[in-house]
XYZ file of N, CA and C in Angstrom:
456
model
N 114.389 123.615 116.754
C 114.171 123.873 115.638
C 113.397 122.629 114.555
N 112.542 123.091 113.960
C 111.618 122.169 113.556
C 111.734 120.961 112.653
N 111.276 119.723 112.609
C 111.995 118.392 112.128
C 112.436 118.828 110.626
N 110.945 119.629 109.915
C 111.099 119.449 108.779
C 112.346 120.682 108.201
N 112.782 121.237 108.810
C 113.592 122.519 108.304
C 114.884 121.539 108.192
N 115.195 120.494 109.061
C 116.193 119.929 109.193
C 116.402 118.881 108.317
N 115.645 118.829 106.972
C 115.642 117.627 106.032
C 116.067 118.203 104.886
N 116.836 117.362 104.203
C 117.121 117.411 102.822
C 116.347 116.803 102.039
N 116.236 117.176 100.809
C 115.218 116.285 99.917
C 116.484 116.432 98.172
N 116.742 115.314 97.455
C 117.210 115.111 96.588
C 116.694 113.937 95.660
N 116.940 114.144 94.246
C 116.691 112.792 93.522
C 117.361 111.673 94.209
N 117.300 110.406 93.819
C 117.469 109.283 94.547
C 118.584 108.998 93.373
N 120.082 108.471 94.303
C 120.328 107.573 93.326
C 121.152 106.197 93.725
N 121.319 105.546 92.766
C 121.399 103.890 92.689
C 121.591 103.702 94.093
N 122.539 104.155 94.818
C 123.193 103.676 95.743
C 122.249 103.958 97.370
N 120.987 104.639 97.488
C 119.881 104.638 97.772
C 119.009 103.538 98.017
N 119.164 102.677 96.949
C 118.396 101.000 97.071
C 118.358 100.903 98.212
N 119.117 99.917 99.243
C 119.243 99.870 99.864
C 118.522 100.055 101.199
N 118.498 101.364 101.412
C 117.846 102.065 102.277
C 116.661 102.739 102.363
N 116.123 102.539 101.011
C 114.928 103.003 100.634
C 114.073 101.567 100.835
N 114.780 100.617 100.323
C 114.186 99.136 100.604
C 113.645 98.782 102.413
N 114.848 99.192 103.149
C 114.173 99.120 104.462
C 112.855 99.797 104.459
N 112.872 101.453 104.337
C 112.074 102.278 104.787
C 110.829 101.490 104.334
N 110.708 101.111 103.118
C 109.589 100.185 102.321
C 108.818 99.388 102.994
N 110.208 98.241 103.534
C 109.935 96.943 103.993
C 108.758 97.359 105.311
N 109.011 98.187 106.116
C 108.891 98.435 107.505
C 107.400 99.498 107.493
N 107.227 100.010 106.389
C 105.924 100.799 105.676
C 105.098 100.082 105.271
N 105.372 98.927 104.473
C 104.979 98.070 103.965
C 103.809 97.170 104.940
N 104.513 96.593 106.178
C 103.920 95.646 107.434
C 102.277 96.663 108.083
N 102.444 97.886 107.794
C 101.226 98.773 108.273
C 100.120 99.168 107.018
N 100.735 99.212 105.854
C 99.980 99.588 104.664
C 98.691 98.448 104.559
N 97.485 98.838 103.797
C 96.451 98.376 103.008
C 96.718 97.197 101.848
N 98.064 97.038 101.711
C 98.348 95.934 101.031
C 99.089 94.792 101.846
N 99.099 95.046 102.956
C 100.499 93.982 103.995
C 99.745 92.669 103.547
N 99.130 92.141 103.136
C 98.404 90.922 102.447
C 99.135 90.476 101.343
N 99.722 91.160 100.276
C 100.813 90.946 99.758
C 102.156 91.079 99.706
N 102.835 89.413 99.921
C 103.870 89.435 99.998
C 105.229 90.594 99.454
N 106.090 91.345 100.394
C 107.016 91.816 99.915
C 108.091 91.311 99.502
N 108.350 90.916 97.583
C 109.178 90.706 97.559
C 110.402 91.802 97.248
N 111.333 91.567 97.592
C 112.518 92.632 97.789
C 113.062 92.926 96.419
N 113.585 91.374 96.378
C 114.125 91.815 94.646
C 113.348 92.215 93.452
N 112.644 92.364 93.361
C 111.161 92.799 93.001
C 110.905 94.103 92.816
N 111.077 94.693 94.372
C 110.945 96.332 94.551
C 112.311 96.533 94.113
N 113.352 96.183 94.131
C 114.943 96.770 94.071
C 114.630 96.517 92.383
N 114.086 95.881 91.705
C 114.273 96.022 90.526
C 113.380 97.696 89.758
N 112.282 97.887 90.454
C 111.121 98.567 90.459
C 111.825 99.859 90.968
N 112.806 100.068 91.855
C 113.546 101.151 92.115
C 114.326 101.465 91.417
N 114.999 100.655 90.480
C 116.010 100.516 90.178
C 115.603 101.176 88.251
N 114.681 100.844 87.934
C 113.355 101.370 86.722
C 113.730 102.877 87.025
N 112.976 103.377 88.204
C 112.459 104.794 88.586
C 113.990 105.905 88.471
N 114.854 105.185 88.989
C 115.956 105.939 89.037
C 116.335 105.840 87.873
N 116.802 105.021 87.068
C 117.183 105.670 85.588
C 116.563 106.002 84.928
N 114.922 106.037 84.686
C 114.330 106.453 83.349
C 113.884 107.907 83.981
N 113.537 108.841 82.604
C 113.555 110.214 82.353
C 112.278 110.774 82.943
N 111.021 110.048 82.528
C 110.195 110.406 83.504
C 109.110 109.705 84.656
N 110.370 109.337 85.406
C 110.425 109.023 86.299
C 111.356 109.844 87.621
N 110.687 110.045 88.855
C 111.497 111.162 89.744
C 111.638 110.455 91.123
N 112.006 109.732 91.686
C 112.708 109.191 92.813
C 113.250 110.586 94.102
N 112.218 110.750 94.983
C 113.045 111.752 95.455
C 113.306 111.122 96.975
N 113.942 110.993 97.640
C 114.904 110.506 98.676
C 114.704 112.064 99.972
N 114.347 112.001 101.358
C 114.908 112.545 102.230
C 115.580 112.439 103.601
N 116.921 113.262 103.912
C 117.564 112.661 104.657
C 117.529 113.801 105.688
N 117.290 112.917 107.098
C 117.973 114.474 108.254
C 119.859 114.754 108.343
N 120.022 115.246 109.559
C 121.004 115.827 109.487
C 122.100 115.200 109.663
N 121.773 113.600 110.547
C 122.639 112.309 110.380
C 122.790 111.473 109.288
N 122.183 111.911 108.622
C 122.266 111.310 107.081
C 121.124 110.044 106.760
N 120.043 109.942 107.960
C 119.148 109.235 107.993
C 118.508 109.279 106.978
N 118.021 108.412 106.254
C 116.816 108.141 105.051
C 115.423 108.646 105.669
N 114.916 109.563 105.941
C 113.428 109.789 106.746
C 112.406 109.788 105.502
N 112.162 109.508 104.425
C 111.393 109.594 103.386
C 111.688 109.344 102.194
N 110.474 108.915 101.452
C 110.868 108.988 99.895
C 109.215 108.923 99.297
N 109.676 109.502 97.680
C 108.247 109.830 97.180
C 109.334 109.299 96.021
N 108.016 108.141 95.267
C 108.545 107.638 93.734
C 107.373 108.233 93.126
N 107.496 109.167 92.108
C 106.795 109.438 91.314
C 107.235 109.260 89.617
N 106.013 109.385 88.441
C 106.071 109.247 87.194
C 105.161 109.825 86.045
N 105.596 110.790 85.373
C 104.867 111.523 84.638
C 104.015 110.635 83.788
N 102.853 110.677 83.400
C 102.305 109.605 82.328
C 101.263 110.576 81.421
N 100.788 110.230 80.708
C 100.071 110.578 79.097
C 98.756 109.937 80.174
N 96.934 110.792 80.069
C 96.025 110.318 80.269
C 95.507 109.444 79.052
N 95.199 108.012 79.318
C 94.744 107.712 78.397
C 94.101 107.751 77.417
N 92.820 109.045 77.536
C 91.636 109.405 77.043
C 92.347 110.437 76.221
N 93.166 111.168 76.625
C 93.853 112.558 75.157
C 95.387 112.427 75.819
N 96.261 112.324 75.013
C 97.781 111.409 74.712
C 98.351 112.830 75.065
N 97.670 114.623 74.644
C 98.129 115.670 75.152
C 98.228 116.244 76.495
N 97.222 115.522 77.278
C 97.414 115.812 78.778
C 98.495 114.831 79.991
N 99.264 115.387 80.634
C 99.806 114.462 81.208
C 99.391 114.785 82.682
N 99.442 113.214 83.247
C 100.145 113.167 84.963
C 100.513 112.801 85.653
N 101.304 113.625 86.816
C 102.225 113.052 87.468
C 101.298 111.974 88.833
N 101.841 110.774 88.936
C 101.222 110.024 89.810
C 102.366 109.391 90.787
N 101.814 109.200 92.062
C 102.851 108.626 92.694
C 102.531 106.943 93.509
N 103.853 106.494 92.923
C 104.185 104.570 92.683
C 103.683 104.857 94.183
N 104.973 105.711 95.399
C 105.116 105.095 96.752
C 105.306 106.332 97.328
N 104.472 106.781 98.425
C 104.883 107.833 99.548
C 104.903 107.217 101.002
N 106.455 107.575 101.429
C 107.194 107.355 102.919
C 107.336 108.535 103.618
N 106.859 109.025 104.659
C 107.453 110.194 105.427
C 107.666 109.610 106.887
N 109.014 110.017 107.309
C 108.827 109.694 108.367
C 109.800 111.608 109.334
N 109.237 112.506 108.088
C 110.071 113.776 108.273
C 110.240 113.703 107.258
N 110.141 114.832 106.512
C 110.380 115.700 105.184
C 109.003 115.399 104.199
N 107.872 115.328 105.072
C 106.995 114.890 103.600
C 106.536 116.103 103.119
N 106.367 117.500 103.293
C 106.079 118.625 103.136
C 107.451 119.220 102.352
N 108.362 118.895 102.541
C 109.278 118.936 101.405
C 109.547 117.980 99.752
N 109.234 116.506 100.331
C 109.328 115.800 99.238
C 108.013 116.353 98.517
N 106.817 116.971 98.874
C 105.746 117.322 97.510
C 106.008 118.099 97.651
N 106.687 119.545 97.885
C 106.768 120.130 97.073
C 107.722 120.189 96.141
N 109.232 118.829 96.088
C 109.913 118.469 95.008
C 109.106 117.947 94.036
N 108.001 117.358 94.546
C 107.351 116.399 93.796
C 106.726 117.660 92.707
N 105.967 118.756 93.285
C 105.304 119.666 92.728
C 106.067 120.280 91.526
N 107.457 120.900 91.983
C 108.452 121.535 91.639
C 108.602 120.690 90.292
N 109.086 119.541 90.132
C 109.124 118.800 89.308
C 108.316 118.158 88.464
N 106.767 117.756 88.497
C 105.785 117.733 87.582
C 105.566 119.098 86.968
N 105.599 120.244 87.757
C 104.793 121.383 86.823
C 106.215 121.676 85.952
N 107.603 121.606 86.503
C 108.821 121.774 84.957
C 108.269 120.533 84.163
N 107.622 119.402 84.444
C 107.683 118.738 82.980
C 106.550 119.067 82.718
N 105.885 119.526 82.561
C 104.498 119.915 82.330
C 103.289 118.885 82.285
N 103.356 118.547 83.528
C 102.418 117.915 84.263
C 100.742 118.750 84.224
N 99.534 118.174 84.034
C 98.357 119.254 83.660
C 97.974 118.832 85.388
N 97.798 118.022 85.885
C 97.570 117.448 87.227
C 98.678 116.621 87.732
N 98.365 116.053 89.307
C 99.052 115.537 90.292
C 98.014 114.600 90.574
N 98.093 113.456 91.355
C 97.212 112.066 90.787
C 98.121 111.596 92.555
N 97.043 111.914 93.259
C 97.592 110.358 94.657
C 96.292 109.766 95.091
N 96.985 108.760 95.889
C 96.531 107.655 96.281
C 96.484 107.536 97.771
N 95.917 107.249 98.609
C 96.735 106.771 99.829
C 96.216 105.181 100.443
N 97.543 104.399 100.689
C 97.347 102.751 101.131
C 98.124 103.015 102.421
N 97.673 103.523 103.300
C 98.127 103.458 104.563
C 97.400 102.912 105.500
N 97.650 103.093 106.664
C 96.889 102.274 107.542
C 96.299 103.782 108.602
N 97.071 104.945 107.883
C 97.051 106.440 108.847
C 96.014 106.959 108.353
N 95.034 107.251 109.405
C 94.231 108.124 109.125
C 94.501 109.275 108.728
N 95.727 110.013 109.128
C 95.830 111.115 108.624
C 96.836 111.419 107.288
N 96.812 110.479 106.965
C 97.469 110.715 105.359
C 96.812 110.990 104.490
N 95.234 111.319 104.291
C 95.021 111.966 103.580
C 94.576 113.359 103.831
N 94.733 113.639 105.848
C 94.532 115.145 105.939
C 95.945 115.513 105.299
N 97.326 115.010 105.592
C 98.391 115.473 105.107
C 98.749 115.673 103.761
N 97.883 115.505 102.483
C 97.915 115.746 101.590
C 97.098 116.761 101.073
N 95.998 116.751 101.560
C 94.880 118.070 102.088
C 95.972 119.444 102.477
N 96.432 119.200 103.328
C 97.149 120.055 104.303
C 98.313 120.910 102.887
N 98.703 119.653 101.902
C 99.894 120.298 101.114
C 99.303 121.026 100.174
N 97.984 121.096 99.892
C 97.584 121.526 98.268
C 96.777 120.534 97.381
N 96.438 119.447 97.871
C 95.674 118.712 96.785
C 94.509 118.690 97.170
N 93.480 118.206 96.216
C 91.854 118.136 96.907
C 91.361 116.739 96.779
N 90.798 116.244 98.235
C 90.036 114.984 97.584
C 89.207 114.887 96.538
N 89.359 113.766 95.443
C 88.311 113.831 94.530
C 87.770 112.162 94.947
N 86.625 111.993 95.076
C 86.336 110.528 95.796
C 87.637 110.227 96.102
N 88.082 108.761 95.896
C 89.264 108.567 96.949
C 90.510 108.525 96.893
N 90.725 110.065 96.187
C 92.558 110.393 95.151
C 92.428 111.368 95.839
N 93.217 112.245 95.839
C 93.718 113.526 95.645
C 94.286 113.913 94.808
N 94.123 115.362 94.491
C 94.557 115.946 93.289
C 95.097 116.901 93.277
N 96.049 117.578 92.546
C 95.998 119.203 92.416
C 95.984 119.629 90.759
N 95.149 120.262 90.781
C 95.061 120.578 88.973
C 96.126 122.177 88.614
N 97.495 121.597 87.919
C 97.894 122.856 87.855
C 97.193 124.384 86.514
N 96.998 125.494 87.163
C 96.219 125.996 85.593
C 96.934 126.245 84.432
N 96.114 126.087 83.351
C 97.654 126.404 82.542
C 96.560 127.448 81.533
N 97.659 128.015 80.866
C 96.728 129.311 80.062
C 96.498 128.826 78.802
């Protein structure tokens, strides 16, 4: 059984915040922004906002044992140069299993909400992160990864 097949994804709830924080703390230690102190209370407030906000979609992945294996916190925002065009961006993406399912749910949600593009960056020290995003359908554009939804 493939590790990806046994992972379930869903929208995060307020009860998920403690496990999400633990995953974020562990990831932060190896990220490109590890020099910035991780303030648990500040991160908890951001997660609380994301969970309660209509234009945000915090997605969590769990294995069969019920352990949190990944999270993807995304939001939908208008482009600053044209408020009729919307992009979906990722604030935080961590995956130790279920990454493709998290990204598939992100795509589904963004498309359903009318996003024109998905835009993601990589702050991990893992050189495989960009390749993973490209494998999932995003195109490297400068230092970002983009998926354009076709609109008629």
